[in-house]
Coordinates of C-alpha atoms and ligand atoms in Angstrom, one line a residue:
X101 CA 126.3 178.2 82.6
X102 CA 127.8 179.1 79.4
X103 CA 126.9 180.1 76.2
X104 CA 128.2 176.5 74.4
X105 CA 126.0 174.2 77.0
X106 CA 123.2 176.9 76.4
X107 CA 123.6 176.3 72.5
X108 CA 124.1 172.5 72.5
X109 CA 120.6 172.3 74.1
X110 CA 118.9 174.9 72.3
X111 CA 115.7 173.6 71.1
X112 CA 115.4 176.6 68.4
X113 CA 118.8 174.8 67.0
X114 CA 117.1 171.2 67.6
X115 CA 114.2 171.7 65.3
X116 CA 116.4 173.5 62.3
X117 CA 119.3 170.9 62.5
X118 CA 116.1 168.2 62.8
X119 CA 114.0 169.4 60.1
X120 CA 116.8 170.1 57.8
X121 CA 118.3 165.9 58.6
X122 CA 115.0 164.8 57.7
X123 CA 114.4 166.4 54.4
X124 CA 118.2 165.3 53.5
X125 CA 117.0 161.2 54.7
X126 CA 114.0 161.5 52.7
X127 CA 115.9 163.0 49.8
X128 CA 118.5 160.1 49.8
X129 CA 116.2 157.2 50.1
X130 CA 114.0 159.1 47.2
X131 CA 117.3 159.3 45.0
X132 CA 119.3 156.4 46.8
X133 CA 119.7 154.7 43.5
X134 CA 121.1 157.6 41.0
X135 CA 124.5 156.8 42.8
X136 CA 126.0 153.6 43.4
X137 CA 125.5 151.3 45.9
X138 CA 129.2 151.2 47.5
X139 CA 131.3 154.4 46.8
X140 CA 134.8 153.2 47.6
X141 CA 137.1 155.0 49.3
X142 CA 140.2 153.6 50.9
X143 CA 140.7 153.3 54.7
X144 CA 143.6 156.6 54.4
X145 CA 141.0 158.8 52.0
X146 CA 138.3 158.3 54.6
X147 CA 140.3 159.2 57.6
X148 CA 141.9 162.2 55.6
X149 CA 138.4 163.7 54.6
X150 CA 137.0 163.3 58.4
X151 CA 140.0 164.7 59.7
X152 CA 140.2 167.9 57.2
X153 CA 136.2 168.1 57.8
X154 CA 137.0 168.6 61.7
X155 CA 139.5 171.1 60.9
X156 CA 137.6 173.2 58.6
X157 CA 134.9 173.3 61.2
X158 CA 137.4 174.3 63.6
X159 CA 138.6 177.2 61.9
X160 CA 135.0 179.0 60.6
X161 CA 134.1 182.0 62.4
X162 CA 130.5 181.0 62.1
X163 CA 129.4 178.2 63.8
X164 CA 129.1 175.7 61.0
X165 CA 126.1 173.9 59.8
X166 CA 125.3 170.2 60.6
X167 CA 124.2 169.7 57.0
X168 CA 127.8 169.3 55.5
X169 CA 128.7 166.9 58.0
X170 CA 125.1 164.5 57.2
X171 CA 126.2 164.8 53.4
X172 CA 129.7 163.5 54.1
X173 CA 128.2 160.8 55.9
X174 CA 125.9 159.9 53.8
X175 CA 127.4 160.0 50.6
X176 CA 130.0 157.9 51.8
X177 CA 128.5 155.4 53.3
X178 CA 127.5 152.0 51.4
X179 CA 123.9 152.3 50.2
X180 CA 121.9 149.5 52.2
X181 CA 118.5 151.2 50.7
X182 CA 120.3 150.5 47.0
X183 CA 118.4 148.0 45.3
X184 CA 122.3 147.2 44.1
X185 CA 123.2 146.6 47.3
X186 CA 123.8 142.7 48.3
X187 CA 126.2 142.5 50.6
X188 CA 126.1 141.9 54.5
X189 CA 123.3 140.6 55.7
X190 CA 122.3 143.4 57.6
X191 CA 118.7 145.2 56.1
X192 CA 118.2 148.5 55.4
X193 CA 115.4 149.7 58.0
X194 CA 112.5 150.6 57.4
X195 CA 112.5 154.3 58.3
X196 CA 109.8 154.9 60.9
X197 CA 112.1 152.7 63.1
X198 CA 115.3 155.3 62.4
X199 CA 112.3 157.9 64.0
X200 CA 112.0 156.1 67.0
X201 CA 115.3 156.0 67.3
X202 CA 116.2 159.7 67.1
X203 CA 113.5 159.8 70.0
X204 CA 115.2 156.8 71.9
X205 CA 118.4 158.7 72.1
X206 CA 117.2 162.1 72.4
X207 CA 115.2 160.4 75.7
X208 CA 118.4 158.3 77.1
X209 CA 116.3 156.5 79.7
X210 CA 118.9 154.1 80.4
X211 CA 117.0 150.7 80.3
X212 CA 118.1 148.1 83.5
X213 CA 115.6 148.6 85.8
X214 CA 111.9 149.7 85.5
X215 CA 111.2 153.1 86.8
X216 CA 114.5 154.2 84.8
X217 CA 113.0 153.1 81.4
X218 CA 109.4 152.3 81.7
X219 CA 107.8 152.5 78.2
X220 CA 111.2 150.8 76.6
X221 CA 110.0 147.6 79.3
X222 CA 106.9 147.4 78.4
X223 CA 107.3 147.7 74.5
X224 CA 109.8 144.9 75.3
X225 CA 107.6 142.7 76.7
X226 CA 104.9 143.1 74.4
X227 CA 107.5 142.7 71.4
X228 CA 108.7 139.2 72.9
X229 CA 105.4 138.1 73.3
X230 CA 104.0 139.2 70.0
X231 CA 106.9 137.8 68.3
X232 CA 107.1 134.6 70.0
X233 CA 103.5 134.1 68.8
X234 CA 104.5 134.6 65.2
X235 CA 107.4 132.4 65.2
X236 CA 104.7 129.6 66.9
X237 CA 107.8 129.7 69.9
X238 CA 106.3 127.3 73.1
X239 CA 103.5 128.8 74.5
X240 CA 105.7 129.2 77.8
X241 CA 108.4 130.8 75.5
X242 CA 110.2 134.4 76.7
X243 CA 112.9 136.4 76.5
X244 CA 114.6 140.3 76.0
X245 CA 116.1 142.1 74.0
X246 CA 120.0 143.0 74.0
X247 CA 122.7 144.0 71.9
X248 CA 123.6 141.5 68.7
X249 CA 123.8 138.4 67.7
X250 CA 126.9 137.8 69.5
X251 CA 126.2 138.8 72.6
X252 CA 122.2 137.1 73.0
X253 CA 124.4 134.0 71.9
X254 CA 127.1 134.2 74.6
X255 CA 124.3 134.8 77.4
X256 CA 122.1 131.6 76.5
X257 CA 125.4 129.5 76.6
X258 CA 125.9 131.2 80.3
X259 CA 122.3 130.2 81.0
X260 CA 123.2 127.1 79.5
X261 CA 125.9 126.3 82.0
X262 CA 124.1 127.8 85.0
X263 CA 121.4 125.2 84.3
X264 CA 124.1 122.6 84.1
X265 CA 127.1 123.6 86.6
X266 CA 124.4 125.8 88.9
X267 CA 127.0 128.3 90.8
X268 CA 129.8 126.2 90.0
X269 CA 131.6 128.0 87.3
X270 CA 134.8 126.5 87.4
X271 CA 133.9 122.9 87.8
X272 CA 136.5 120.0 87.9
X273 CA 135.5 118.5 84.6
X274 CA 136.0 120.9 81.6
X275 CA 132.5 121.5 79.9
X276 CA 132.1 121.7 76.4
X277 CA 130.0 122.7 73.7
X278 CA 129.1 120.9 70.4
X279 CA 128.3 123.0 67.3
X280 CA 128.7 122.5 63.1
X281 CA 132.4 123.4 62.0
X282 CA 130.4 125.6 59.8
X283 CA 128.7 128.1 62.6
X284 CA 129.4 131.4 63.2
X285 CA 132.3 132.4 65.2
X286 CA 130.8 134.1 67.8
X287 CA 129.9 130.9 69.4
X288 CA 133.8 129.7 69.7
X289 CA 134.5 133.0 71.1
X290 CA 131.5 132.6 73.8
X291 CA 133.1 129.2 74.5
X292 CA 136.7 130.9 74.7
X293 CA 135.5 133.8 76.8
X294 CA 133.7 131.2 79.1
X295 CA 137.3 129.4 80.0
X296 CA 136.4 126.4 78.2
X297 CA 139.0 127.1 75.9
X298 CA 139.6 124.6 72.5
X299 CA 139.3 121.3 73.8
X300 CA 135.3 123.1 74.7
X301 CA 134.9 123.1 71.9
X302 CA 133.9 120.5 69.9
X303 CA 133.1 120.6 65.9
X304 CA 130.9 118.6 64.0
X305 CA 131.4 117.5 60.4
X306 CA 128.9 119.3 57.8
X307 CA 127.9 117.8 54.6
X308 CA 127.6 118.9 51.2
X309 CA 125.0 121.7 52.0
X310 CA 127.1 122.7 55.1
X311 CA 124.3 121.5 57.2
X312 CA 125.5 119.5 60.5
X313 CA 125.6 116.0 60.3
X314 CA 123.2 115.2 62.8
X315 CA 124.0 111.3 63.3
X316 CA 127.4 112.2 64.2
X317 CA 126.5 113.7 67.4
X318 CA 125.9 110.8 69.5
X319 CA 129.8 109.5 68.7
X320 CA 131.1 112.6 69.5
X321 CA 129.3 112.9 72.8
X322 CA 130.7 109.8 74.1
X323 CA 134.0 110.6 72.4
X324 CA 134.0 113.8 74.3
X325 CA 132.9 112.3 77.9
X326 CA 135.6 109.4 77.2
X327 CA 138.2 112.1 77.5
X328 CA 137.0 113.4 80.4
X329 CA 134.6 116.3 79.5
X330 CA 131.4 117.3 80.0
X331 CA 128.9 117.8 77.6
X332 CA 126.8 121.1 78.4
X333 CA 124.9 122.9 75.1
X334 CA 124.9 121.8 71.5
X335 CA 124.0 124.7 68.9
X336 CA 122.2 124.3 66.2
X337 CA 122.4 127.3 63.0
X338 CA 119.1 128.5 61.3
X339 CA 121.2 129.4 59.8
X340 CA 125.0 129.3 58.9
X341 CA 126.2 132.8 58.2
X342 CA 128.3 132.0 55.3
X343 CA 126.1 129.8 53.2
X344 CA 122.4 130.2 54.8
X345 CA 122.2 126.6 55.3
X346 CA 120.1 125.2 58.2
X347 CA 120.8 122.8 60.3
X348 CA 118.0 119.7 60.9
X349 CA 117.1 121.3 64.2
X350 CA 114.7 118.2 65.1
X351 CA 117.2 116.0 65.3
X352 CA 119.5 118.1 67.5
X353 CA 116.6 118.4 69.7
X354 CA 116.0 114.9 70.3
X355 CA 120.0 114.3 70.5
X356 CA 120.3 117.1 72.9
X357 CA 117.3 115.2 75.0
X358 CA 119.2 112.1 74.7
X359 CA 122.1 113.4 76.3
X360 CA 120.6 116.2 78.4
X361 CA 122.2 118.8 76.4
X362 CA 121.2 122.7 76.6
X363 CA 120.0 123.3 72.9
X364 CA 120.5 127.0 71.7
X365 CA 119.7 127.4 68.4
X366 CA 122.0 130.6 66.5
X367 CA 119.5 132.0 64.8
X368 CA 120.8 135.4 64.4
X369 CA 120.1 135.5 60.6
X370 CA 117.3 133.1 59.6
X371 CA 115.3 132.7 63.1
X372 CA 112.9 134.6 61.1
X373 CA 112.1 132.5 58.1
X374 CA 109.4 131.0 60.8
X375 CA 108.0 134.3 59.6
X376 CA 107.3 132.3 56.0
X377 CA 104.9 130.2 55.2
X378 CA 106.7 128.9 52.6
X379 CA 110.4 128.0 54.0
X380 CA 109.2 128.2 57.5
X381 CA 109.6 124.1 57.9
X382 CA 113.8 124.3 57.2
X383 CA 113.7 125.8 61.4
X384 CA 111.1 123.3 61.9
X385 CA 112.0 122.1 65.7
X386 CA 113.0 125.2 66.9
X387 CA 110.2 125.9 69.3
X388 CA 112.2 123.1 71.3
X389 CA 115.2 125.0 71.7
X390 CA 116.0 125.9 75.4
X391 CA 117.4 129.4 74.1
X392 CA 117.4 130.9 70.4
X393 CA 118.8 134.1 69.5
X394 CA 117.3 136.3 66.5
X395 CA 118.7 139.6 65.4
X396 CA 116.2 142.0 64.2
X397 CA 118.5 143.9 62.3
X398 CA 119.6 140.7 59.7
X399 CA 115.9 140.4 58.4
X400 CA 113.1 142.3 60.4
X401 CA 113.5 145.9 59.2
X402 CA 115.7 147.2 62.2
X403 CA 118.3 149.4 62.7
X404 CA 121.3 147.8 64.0
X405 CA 121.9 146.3 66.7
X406 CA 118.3 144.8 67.9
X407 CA 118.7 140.9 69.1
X408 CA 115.9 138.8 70.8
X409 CA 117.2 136.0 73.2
X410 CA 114.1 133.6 73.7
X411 CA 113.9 130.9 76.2
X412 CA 111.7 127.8 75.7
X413 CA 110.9 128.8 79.5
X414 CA 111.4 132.2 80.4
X415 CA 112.0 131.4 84.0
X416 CA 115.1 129.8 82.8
X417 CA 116.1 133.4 81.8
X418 CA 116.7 134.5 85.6
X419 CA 119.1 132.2 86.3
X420 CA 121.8 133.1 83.9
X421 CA 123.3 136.0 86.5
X422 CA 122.4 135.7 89.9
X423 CA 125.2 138.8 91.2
X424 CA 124.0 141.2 93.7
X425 CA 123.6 144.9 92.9
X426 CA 121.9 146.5 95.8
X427 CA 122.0 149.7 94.8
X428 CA 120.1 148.5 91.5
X429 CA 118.2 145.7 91.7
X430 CA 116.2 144.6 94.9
X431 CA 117.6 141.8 96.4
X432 CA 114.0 139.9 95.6
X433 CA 114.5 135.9 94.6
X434 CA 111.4 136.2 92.8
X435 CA 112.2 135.0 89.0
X436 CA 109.1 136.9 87.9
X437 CA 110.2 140.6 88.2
X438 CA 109.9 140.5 84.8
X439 CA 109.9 144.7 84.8
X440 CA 113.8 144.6 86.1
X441 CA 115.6 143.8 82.6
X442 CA 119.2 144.1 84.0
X443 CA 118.1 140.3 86.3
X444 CA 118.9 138.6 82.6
X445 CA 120.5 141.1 79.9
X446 CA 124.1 141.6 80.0
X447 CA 123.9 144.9 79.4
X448 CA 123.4 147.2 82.1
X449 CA 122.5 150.3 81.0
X450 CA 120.4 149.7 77.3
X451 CA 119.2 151.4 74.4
X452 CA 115.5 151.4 74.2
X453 CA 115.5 148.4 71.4
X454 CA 111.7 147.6 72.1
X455 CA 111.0 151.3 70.4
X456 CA 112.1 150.2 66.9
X457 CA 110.0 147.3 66.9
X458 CA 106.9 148.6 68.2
X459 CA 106.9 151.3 66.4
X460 CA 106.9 149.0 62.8
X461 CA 103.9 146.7 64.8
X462 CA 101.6 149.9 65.8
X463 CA 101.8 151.5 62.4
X464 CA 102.2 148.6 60.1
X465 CA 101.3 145.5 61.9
X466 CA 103.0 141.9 62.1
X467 CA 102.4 141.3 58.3
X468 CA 105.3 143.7 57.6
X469 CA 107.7 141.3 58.8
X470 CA 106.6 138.7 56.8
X471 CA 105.9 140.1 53.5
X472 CA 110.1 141.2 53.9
X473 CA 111.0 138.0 55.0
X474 CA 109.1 136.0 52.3
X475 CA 110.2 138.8 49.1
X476 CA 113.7 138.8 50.3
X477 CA 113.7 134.8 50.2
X478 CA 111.4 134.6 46.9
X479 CA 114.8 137.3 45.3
X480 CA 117.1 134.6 46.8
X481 CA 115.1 131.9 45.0
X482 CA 115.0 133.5 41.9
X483 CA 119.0 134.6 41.9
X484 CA 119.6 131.0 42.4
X485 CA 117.5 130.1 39.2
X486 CA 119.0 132.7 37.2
X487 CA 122.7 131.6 38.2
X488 CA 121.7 128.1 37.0
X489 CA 121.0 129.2 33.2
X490 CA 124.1 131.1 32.9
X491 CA 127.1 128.4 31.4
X492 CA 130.1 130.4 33.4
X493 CA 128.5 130.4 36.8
X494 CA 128.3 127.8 38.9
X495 CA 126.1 127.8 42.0
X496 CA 127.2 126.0 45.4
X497 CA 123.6 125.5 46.5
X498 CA 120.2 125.6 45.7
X499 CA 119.6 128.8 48.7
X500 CA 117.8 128.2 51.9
X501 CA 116.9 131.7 52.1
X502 CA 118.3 135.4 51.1
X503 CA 121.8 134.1 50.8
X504 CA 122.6 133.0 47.5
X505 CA 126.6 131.4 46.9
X506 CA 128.1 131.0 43.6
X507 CA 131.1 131.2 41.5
X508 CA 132.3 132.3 38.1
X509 CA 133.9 129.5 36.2
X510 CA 133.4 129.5 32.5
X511 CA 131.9 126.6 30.5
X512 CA 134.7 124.8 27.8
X513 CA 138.0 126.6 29.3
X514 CA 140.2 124.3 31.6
X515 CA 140.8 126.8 34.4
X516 CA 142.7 125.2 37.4
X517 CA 140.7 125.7 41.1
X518 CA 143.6 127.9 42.4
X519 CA 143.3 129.9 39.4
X520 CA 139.3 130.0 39.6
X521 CA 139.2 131.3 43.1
X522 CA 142.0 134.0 42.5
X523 CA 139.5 135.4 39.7
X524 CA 136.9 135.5 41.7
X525 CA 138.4 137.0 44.5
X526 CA 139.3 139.4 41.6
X527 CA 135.7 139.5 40.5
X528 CA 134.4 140.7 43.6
X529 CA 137.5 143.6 44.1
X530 CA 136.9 144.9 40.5
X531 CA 133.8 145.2 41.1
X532 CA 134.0 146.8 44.7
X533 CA 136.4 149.4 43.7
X534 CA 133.8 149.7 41.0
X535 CA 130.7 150.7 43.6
X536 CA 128.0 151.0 41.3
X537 CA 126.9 146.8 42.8
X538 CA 128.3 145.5 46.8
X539 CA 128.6 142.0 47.2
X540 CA 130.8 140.0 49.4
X541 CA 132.3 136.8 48.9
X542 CA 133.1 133.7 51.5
X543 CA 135.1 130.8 51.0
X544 CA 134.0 127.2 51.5
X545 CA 135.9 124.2 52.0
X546 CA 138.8 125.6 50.8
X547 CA 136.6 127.5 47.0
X548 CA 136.1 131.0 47.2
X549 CA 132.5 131.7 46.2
X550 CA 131.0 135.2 45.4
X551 CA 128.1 135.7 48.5
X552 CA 125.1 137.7 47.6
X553 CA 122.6 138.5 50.6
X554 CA 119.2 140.3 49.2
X555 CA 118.5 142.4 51.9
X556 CA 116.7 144.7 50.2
X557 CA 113.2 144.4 49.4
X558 CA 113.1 146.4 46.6
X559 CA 116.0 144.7 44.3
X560 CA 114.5 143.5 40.9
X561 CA 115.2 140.7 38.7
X562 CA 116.6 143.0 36.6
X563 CA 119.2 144.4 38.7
X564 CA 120.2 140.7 39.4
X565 CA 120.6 139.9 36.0
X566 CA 122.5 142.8 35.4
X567 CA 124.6 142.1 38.0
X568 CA 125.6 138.3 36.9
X569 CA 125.9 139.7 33.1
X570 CA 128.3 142.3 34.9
X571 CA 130.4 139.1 36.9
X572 CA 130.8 137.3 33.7
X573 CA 132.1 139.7 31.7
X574 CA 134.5 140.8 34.4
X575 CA 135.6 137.4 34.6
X576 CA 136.2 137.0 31.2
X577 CA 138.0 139.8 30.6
X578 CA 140.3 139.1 33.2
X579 CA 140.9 135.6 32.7
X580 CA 142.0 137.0 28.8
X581 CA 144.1 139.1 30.6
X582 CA 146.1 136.3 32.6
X583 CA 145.9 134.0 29.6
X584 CA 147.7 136.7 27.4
X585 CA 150.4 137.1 30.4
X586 CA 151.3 133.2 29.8
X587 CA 149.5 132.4 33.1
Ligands
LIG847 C1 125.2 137.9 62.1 C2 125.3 136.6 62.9 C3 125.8 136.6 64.2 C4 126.4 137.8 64.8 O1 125.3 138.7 65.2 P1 125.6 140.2 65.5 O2 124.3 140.8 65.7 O3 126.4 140.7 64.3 O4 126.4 140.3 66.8 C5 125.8 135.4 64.8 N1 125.4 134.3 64.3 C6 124.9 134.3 63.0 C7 124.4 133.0 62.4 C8 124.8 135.4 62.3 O5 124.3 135.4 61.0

């Protein structure tokens, strides 16, 4: 045993480091906002202050003290707590579920079978069930938790073509997927990594809200089995990542029932807006959907990554990976060993997820999630009203939820598109390098739009208005600028 493993594990060493993290967290989300909300550094500065910050620890006599290396971490990070932040759409969480983490990790119980992570199962079951009661899921509705969006989305494809294909993986006709041009790209990949490669994948046209164009699907079904293919899943977005528009998910239900299609819905972002009394009916129809993925981390206080995978009927669950392990899992057919996670994750070994959750039900209840869900899409509302009274913005659409899309393009100047979407794109840098607001921006049919998500609860209407005051004036100044050049 050496002194180093003995110090590494000290619990004296523990509780200081702990107790002086947690003042420092507290501190920073009291003060979060005297700084701004992205401090920019370039990709060279960052690696060049990490790497000096090893060496100078390297060469103290002392051991050093963790506290310099939280401060450079958090002071140059991108705020998520900053009521200027509105960015990615990834919320900042709500701290008691950070705790739970630091206890999660400290613990390590390795979740994949039962007796190696028995409070992480059970949280996880009561967490599926609780939440597929408040998102009025079927009443034989079920599901896990796993790692992202992407992953959840990839695994109910795979159960999708177990139900279809059964063991036959590689089958003679090439199966194929249908989803709107306009989804996120995780669900091409899951078709590429499933060998179905581009032909299995098959886009359908969106219309002017980026929605799917629902009465297009019955064509392209026959289309597709016309050239040989087979017709497995169709995915329906609740909603698209870019624009936050939802698909009519009825009508993909009753086309997938027409054509005996798997439906999955992607609802990685927006799943929760069933959370909302208000907006709930734009995912009305997706308690039919045979799978339905939901990140907790996009807009249900979570740390990242915390995904749900629901099934309509959670038996179908079991039948997604049907290897043997036989040193890990009994070799029992029975679909209900619901305690054995590993049967239907991907994951083998997995974080206790359920922990962050739970934690945010015991002490605050369900109606946390939905007073978030329904302030963050009341903000979206209101940006998109605001946007509409200025002359020099333009918005693309009246918002769905917390993602609001518009541009700058001012009123009485003839400015030509590839001009408009160059100062944009310039809008967005300015005001990046800037920091004091983060935003992102996301080009649609070819128009580069600034993209706003309000993740944050606590934005105000006047830190919107601010912000659009701030993205005119930029773009007037610059466009002065290019006109002076001659441009
Ligand atoms: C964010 C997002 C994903 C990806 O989820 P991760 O949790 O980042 O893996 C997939 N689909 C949609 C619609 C999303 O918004």
């Amino acid at each position: 045993m050496t002194d180093l493993l003995r110090r590494a594990y000290d619990a004296r060493e523990f509780r200081s480091q702990g107790h002086a993290l947690i003042d420092r967290l507290a501190n920073y989300l009291e003060r979060v906002e005297n700084q701004p909300a992205n401090p920019f550094a370039t990709p060279e500065d960052s690696l060049a202050h990490f790497r000096e910050l090893l060496g100078g620890a390297a060469g103290e006599k002392e051991p050093p003290t963790t506290e310099q290396l939280f401060d450079a971490v958090i002071n140059r990070s991108v705020h998520l707590h900053h009521p200027a932040y509105l960015g990615h759409q990834i919320v900042p969480p709500a701290p008691l579920a950070a705790l739970g983490d630091v206890a999660a990790s400290l613990l390590n119980t390795g979740m994949a079978v039962f007796e190696m992570g028995r409070p992480g199962t059970a949280m996880e079951r009561v967490v599926i069930e609780q939440f597929a009661q408040m998102l009025e899921l079927a009443p034989t509705a079920g599901g896990f938790l796993t790692s992202g969006g992407t992953l959840a989305n990839l695994t109910g494809l795979l159960a999708a073509r177990a139900h279809k294909l059964g063991q036959h993986d590689t089958p003679l006709t090439k199966p194929c997927l249908l989803v709107n041009a306009q989804a996120h790209y995780c669900i091409d990949r899951a078709a590429h990594i499933m060998g179905w490669g581009k032909e299995g994948i098959i886009h359908v046209p969106y219309d002017g809200e980026m929605r799917m164009r629902t009465a297009l699907i019955d064509g392209l079904v026959e289309q597709a089995e016309a050239r040989g293919l087979m017709p497995v899943a169709i995915v329906g977005s609740a909603c698209t990542t870019s624009t936050g528009s939802y698909d009519d998910l009825s009508a993909i239900a009753d086309a997938a029932q027409r054509h005996g299609l798997w439906f999955h819905v992607d609802g990685a972002h927006g799943g929760a807006i069933r959370l909302d009394p208000k907006r709930k009916h734009r995912a009305a129809g997706l308690e039919r959907a045979d799978s339905f993925t939901m990140d907790f981390h996009k807009m249900l206080l979570t740390p990242a990554l915390t995904t749900a995978l629901f099934f309509r009927e959670d038996r179908a669950a079991y039948r997604t990976f049907q290897q043997r392990a036989d040193y890990l899992l009994s070799n029992s057919r029975d679909e209900r060993e619901w305690f054995n996670v590993a049967k239907r994750s991907f994951e083998c070994t997995k974080r206790m997820l359920s922990l962050r959750v739970y934690s945010l039900l015991y002490a605050y209840g369900p109606e946390l999630f939905r007073d978030y869900v329904v302030r963050v899409g009341d903000l979206g509302a209101e940006l998109a009203s605001m946007v509409r009274k200025k002359a020099d913005l333009e918005l693309l659409m009246e918002p769905d939820v917390n993602i609001v899309c518009f541009r700058f393009r001012p009123f009485g100047r003839a400015v030509g598109s590839s001009a408009l979407d160059e100062l944009n794109a310039m809008i967005r840098s300015d005001l990046t390098t800037d920091g004091a607001i983060y935003l992102v921006q996301t080009v649609v049919n070819g128009t580069t739009y600034l993209r706003c998500t309000i993740a944050n609860a606590f934005t105000q209407t006047q830190t919107l208005g601010e912000m659009l005051e701030r993205i005119v004036d930029t773009g007037i100044r610059l466009l002065e600028v290019r006109q002076g050049l001659g441009r």
